[in-house]
Coordinates of C-alpha atoms and ligand atoms in Angstrom, one line a residue:
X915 CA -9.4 -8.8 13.7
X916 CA -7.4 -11.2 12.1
X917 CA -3.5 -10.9 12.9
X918 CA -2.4 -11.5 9.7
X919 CA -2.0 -7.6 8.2
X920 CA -0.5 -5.1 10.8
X921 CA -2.0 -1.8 8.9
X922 CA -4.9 -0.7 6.5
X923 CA -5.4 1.4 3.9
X924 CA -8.5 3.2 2.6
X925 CA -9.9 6.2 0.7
X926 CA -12.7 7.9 -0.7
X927 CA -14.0 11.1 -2.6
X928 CA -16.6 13.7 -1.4
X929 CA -19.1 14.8 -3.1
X930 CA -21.3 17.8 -4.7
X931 CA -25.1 17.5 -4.8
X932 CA -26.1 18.5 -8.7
X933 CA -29.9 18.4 -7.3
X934 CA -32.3 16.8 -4.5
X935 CA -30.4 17.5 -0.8
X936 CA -33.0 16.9 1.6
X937 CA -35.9 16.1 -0.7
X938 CA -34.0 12.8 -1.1
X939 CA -34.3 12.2 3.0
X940 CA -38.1 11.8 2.1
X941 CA -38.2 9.7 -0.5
X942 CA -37.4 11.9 -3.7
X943 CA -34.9 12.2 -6.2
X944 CA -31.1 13.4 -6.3
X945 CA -28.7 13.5 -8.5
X946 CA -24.6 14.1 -6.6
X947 CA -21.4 13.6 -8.1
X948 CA -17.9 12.4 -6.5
X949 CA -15.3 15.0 -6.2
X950 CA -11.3 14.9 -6.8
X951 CA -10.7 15.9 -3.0
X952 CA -10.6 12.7 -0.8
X953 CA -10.2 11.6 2.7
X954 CA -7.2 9.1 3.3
X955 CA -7.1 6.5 6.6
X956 CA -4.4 4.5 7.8
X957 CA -5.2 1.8 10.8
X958 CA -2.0 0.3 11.9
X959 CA -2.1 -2.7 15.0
X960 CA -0.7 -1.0 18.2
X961 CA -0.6 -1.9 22.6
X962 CA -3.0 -0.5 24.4
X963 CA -5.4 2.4 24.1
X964 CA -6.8 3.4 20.6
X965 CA -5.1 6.7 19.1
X966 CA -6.1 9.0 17.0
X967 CA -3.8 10.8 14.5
X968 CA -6.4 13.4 12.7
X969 CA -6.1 16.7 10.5
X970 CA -9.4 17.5 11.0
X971 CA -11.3 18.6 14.5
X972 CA -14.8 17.1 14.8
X973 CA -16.1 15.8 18.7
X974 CA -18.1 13.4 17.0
X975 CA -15.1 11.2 15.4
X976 CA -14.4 9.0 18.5
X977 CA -18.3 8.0 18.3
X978 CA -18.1 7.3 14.6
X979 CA -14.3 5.3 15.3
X980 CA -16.8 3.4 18.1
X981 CA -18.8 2.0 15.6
X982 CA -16.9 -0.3 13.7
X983 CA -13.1 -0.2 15.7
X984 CA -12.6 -2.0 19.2
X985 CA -11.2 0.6 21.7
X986 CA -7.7 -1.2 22.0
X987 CA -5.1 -1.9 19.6
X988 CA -4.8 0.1 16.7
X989 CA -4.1 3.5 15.6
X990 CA -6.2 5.7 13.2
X991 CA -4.3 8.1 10.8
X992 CA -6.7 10.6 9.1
X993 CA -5.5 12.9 6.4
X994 CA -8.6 14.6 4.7
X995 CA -9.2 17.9 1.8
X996 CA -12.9 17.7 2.7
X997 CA -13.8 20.5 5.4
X998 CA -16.3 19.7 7.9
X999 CA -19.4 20.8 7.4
X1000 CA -19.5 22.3 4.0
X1001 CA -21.5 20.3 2.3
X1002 CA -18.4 18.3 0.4
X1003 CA -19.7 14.8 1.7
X1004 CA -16.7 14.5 4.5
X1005 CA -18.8 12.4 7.1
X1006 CA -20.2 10.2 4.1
X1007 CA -15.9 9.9 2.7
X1008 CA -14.8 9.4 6.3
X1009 CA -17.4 6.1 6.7
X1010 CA -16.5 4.6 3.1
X1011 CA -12.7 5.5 3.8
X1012 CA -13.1 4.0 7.6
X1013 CA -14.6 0.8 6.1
X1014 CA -12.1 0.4 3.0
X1015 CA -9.3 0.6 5.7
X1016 CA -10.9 -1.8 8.5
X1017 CA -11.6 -4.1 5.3
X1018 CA -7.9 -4.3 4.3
X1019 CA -6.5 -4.3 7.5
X1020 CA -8.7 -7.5 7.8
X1021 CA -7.9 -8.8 4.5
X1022 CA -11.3 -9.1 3.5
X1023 CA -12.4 -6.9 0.6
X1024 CA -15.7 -4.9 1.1
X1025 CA -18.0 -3.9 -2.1
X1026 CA -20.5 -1.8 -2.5
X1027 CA -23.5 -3.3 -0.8
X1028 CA -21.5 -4.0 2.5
X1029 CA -19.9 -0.7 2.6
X1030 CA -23.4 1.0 1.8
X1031 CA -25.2 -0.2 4.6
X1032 CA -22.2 -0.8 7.2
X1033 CA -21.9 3.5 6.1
X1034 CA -25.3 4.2 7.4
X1035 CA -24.2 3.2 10.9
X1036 CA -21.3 5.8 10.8
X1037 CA -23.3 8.9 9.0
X1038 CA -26.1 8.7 11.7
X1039 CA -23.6 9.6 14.3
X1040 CA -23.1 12.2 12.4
X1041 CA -26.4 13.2 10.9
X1042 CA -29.1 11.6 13.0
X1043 CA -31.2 10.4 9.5
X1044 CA -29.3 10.0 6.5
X1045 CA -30.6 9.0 3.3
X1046 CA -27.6 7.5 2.1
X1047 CA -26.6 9.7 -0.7
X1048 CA -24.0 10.8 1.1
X1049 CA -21.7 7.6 1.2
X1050 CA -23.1 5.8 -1.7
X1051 CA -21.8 8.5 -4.3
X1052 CA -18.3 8.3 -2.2
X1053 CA -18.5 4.8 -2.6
X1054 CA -19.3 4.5 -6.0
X1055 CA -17.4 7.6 -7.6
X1056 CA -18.9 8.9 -11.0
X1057 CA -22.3 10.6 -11.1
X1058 CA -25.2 9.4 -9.1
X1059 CA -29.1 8.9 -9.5
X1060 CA -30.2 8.1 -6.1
X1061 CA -33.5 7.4 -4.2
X1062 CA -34.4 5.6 -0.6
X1063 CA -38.4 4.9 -0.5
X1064 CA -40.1 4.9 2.4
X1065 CA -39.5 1.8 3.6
X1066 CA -35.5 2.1 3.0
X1067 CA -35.3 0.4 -0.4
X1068 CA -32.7 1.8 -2.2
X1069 CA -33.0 2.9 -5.6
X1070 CA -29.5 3.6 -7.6
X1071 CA -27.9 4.2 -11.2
X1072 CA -24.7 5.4 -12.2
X1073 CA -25.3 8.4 -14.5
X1074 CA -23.3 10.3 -17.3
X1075 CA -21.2 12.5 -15.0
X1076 CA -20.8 16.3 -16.7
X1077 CA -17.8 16.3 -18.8
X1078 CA -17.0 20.3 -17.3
X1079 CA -15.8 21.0 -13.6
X1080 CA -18.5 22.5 -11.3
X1081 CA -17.1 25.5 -9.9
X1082 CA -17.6 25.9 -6.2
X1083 CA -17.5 28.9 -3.9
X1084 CA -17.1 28.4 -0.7
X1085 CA -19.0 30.4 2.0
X1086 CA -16.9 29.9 4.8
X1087 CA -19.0 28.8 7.5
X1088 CA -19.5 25.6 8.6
X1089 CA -23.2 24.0 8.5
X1090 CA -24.9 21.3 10.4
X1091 CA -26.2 18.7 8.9
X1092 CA -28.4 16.8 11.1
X1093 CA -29.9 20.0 12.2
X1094 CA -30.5 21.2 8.9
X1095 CA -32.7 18.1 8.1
X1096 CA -34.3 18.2 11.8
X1097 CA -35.6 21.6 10.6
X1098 CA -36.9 20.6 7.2
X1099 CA -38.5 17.6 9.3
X1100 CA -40.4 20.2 11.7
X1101 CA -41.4 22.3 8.7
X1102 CA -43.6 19.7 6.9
X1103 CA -46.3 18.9 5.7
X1104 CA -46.0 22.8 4.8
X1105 CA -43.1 22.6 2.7
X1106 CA -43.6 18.9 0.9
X1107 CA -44.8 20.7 -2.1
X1108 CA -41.5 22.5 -2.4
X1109 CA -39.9 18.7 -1.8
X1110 CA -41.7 17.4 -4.2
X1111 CA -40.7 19.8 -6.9
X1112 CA -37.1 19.6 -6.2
X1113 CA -37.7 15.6 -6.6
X1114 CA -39.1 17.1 -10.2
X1115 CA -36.2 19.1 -10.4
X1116 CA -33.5 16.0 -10.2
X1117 CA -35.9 13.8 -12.6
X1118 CA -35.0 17.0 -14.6
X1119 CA -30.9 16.7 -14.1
X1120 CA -31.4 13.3 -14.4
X1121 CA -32.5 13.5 -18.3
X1122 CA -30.1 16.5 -19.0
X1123 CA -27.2 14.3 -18.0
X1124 CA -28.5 11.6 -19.8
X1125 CA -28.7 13.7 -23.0
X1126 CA -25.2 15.6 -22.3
X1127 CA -26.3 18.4 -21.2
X1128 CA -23.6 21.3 -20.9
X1129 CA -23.4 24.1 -18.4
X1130 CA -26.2 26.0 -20.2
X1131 CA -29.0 23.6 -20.2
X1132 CA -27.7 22.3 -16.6
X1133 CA -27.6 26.2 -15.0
X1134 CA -31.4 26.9 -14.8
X1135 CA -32.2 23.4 -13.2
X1136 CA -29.4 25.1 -10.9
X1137 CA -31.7 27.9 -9.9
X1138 CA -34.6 26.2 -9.8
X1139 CA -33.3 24.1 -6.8
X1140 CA -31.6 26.8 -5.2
X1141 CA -35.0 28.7 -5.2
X1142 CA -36.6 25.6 -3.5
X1143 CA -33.9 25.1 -1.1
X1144 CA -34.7 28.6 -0.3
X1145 CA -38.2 27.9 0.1
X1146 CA -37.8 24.9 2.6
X1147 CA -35.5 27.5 4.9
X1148 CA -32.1 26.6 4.4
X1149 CA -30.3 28.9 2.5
X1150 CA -28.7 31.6 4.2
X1151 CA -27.9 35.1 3.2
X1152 CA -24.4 34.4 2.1
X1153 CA -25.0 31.1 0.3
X1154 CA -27.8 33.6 -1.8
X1155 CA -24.9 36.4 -2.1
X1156 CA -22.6 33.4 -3.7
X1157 CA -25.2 32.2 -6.1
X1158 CA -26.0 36.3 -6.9
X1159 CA -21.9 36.5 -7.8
X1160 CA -21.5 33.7 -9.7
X1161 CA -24.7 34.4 -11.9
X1162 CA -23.5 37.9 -12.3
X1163 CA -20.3 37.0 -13.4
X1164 CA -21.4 34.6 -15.9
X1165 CA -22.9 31.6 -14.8
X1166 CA -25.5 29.9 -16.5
X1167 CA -27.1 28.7 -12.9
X1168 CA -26.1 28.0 -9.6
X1169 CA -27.3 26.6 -5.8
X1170 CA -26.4 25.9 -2.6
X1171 CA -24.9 22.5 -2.3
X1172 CA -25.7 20.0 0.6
X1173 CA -27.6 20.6 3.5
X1174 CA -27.0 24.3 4.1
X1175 CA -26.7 27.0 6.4
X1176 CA -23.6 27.1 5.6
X1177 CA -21.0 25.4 3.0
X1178 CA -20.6 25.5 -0.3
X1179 CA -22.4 26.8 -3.5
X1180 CA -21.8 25.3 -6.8
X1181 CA -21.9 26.6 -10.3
X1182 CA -22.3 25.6 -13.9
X1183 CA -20.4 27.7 -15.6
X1184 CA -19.7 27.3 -20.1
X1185 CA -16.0 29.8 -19.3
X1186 CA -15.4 29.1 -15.3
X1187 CA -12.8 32.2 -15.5
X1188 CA -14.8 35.0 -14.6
X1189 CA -16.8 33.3 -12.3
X1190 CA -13.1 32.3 -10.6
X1191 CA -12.0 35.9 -11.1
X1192 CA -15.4 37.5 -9.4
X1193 CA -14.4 35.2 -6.4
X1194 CA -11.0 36.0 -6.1
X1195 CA -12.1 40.3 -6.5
X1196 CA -14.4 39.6 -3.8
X1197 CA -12.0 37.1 -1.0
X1198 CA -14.1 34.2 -1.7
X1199 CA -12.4 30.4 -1.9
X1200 CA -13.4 29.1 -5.1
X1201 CA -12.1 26.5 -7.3
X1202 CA -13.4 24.2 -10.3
X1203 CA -14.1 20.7 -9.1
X1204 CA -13.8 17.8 -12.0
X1205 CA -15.8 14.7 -10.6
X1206 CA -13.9 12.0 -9.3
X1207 CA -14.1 8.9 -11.9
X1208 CA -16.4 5.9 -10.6
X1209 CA -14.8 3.2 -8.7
X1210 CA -13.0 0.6 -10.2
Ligands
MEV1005 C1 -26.4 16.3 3.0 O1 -25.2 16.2 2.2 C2 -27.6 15.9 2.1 C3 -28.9 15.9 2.8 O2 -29.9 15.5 1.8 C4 -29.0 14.9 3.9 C5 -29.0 13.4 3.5 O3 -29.3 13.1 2.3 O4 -28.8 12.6 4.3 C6 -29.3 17.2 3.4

């Protein structure tokens, strides 16, 4: 590291997956969006030992600190509003985040390319096989189409994001990514029909938020994917009660969001208040979530 700069600054959004989680680890489709919740890092030149000054609990930080920080020297300052886990992108905001700060602390400026593919060293300690999604959405803000092919050429397009918050409900439980998609993995070539109609389903979102779509037209794409995602075995019984609730109370569609087995569920919703208020009635966390603007 250069010893010009003595600290480092950088940030990113999460994200919400509109349509594609784990279809888009095999080659298809998604379609995720950046979030207004971020995760901050400060790096600031100390003696001796790293330290590690974190708001969040996770035993696989210090790995993902290994990959691009020396062991000596400087401290780490995390601050994040992404929960573990919960499908809101934090592993793929804590890599882009990581790399913004080690890039101003060196006083070199990192774009996209360089932060996308230094990121995929970070999110496999975290998730084994990532696609890439993940981090690219964090590092590009807005409204993402995204596919990786087979042979780990990246396909990507900013898209127009939806002009209405997603409301999100929030199961509770924390989720495991990498073995979410180890299980998908040991489930094919059973379930790559169901993969390949989610792909069908993003091309779907894809062309909705092309053409402005509003909550309405968005919804049923919603619950097509959720049914899929049920179909490949990662839903769980509370992520279906949370998609039952918000459709009751108003919803014009909505699906688990991310890898699963736990997290988050997100709605599309033309009045978010009664979907809000059914959340509330019933003790669930739930909030509307405008995307996060793309990066400058
Ligand atoms: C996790 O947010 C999304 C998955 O599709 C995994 C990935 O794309 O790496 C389940």
């Amino acid at each position: 590291m250069s010893a010009l700069r003595t600290e480092g600054y950088g940030q990113a959004p999460g994200k919400l997956i509109l349509a594609g989680e784990h279809a888009v680890v095999f080659g298809h489709e998604a379609v995720a969006v950046a979030v207004d919740r971020r995760t901050e890092i400060w790096l600031r030149r100390v003696e001796g030992p790293r330290r590690l000054v974190a708001d969040l609990r996770d035993a696989r930080l210090n790995d993902a600190l290994d990959v691009i920080l020396p062991k000596e020297g400087v401290e780490v300052s995390i601050r994040t509003a992404l929960p573990v886990g919960r499908g809101m992108g934090s592993s793929g905001a804590l890599a882009v985040a990581l790399l913004r700060a080690r890039a101003d602390l060196v006083g070199a400026p990192i774009d996209f390319a360089a932060c996308h593919r230094d990121g995929f060293a970070i999110e496999r300690v975290f998730h084994g096989t990532p696609s890439g999604l993940d981090h690219a959405v964090s590092a590009r803000g807005g409204a993402l189409r995204y596919r990786r092919g087979p042979d780990g050429a990246v396909e990507l397009s900013p898209l127009p994001p939806p002009r209405w918050p997603l409301v999100v409900l929030d199961s509770g439980a924390a989720g495991d990514t990498g073995a979410m998609v180890a299980g998908v993995r040991s489930r094919r070539p059973a379930i790559d029909g169901a993969l390949e109609a989610i792909g069908a389903v993003s091309a779907a979102v894809i062309a909705a938020l092309q053409a402005g779509a509003g909550p309405e037209a968005l919804g049923p794409l919603l619950n097509q994917n959720h049914a899929l995602l049920q179909q490949i075995g990662v839903s769980t019984p509370e992520l279906d009660a949370l998609v039952t609730l918000a459709r009751q109370a108003g919803a014009a569609g909505a699906k688990l969001a991310g890898a699963g087995g736990g997290g988050v569920v997100i709605a599309a919703c033309a009045d978010p208040a009664p979907v809000l208020a059914a959340a509330a009635a019933a003790g669930v966390s739930a909030w509307a979530a405008p995307v996060a603007p793309p990066c400058a």
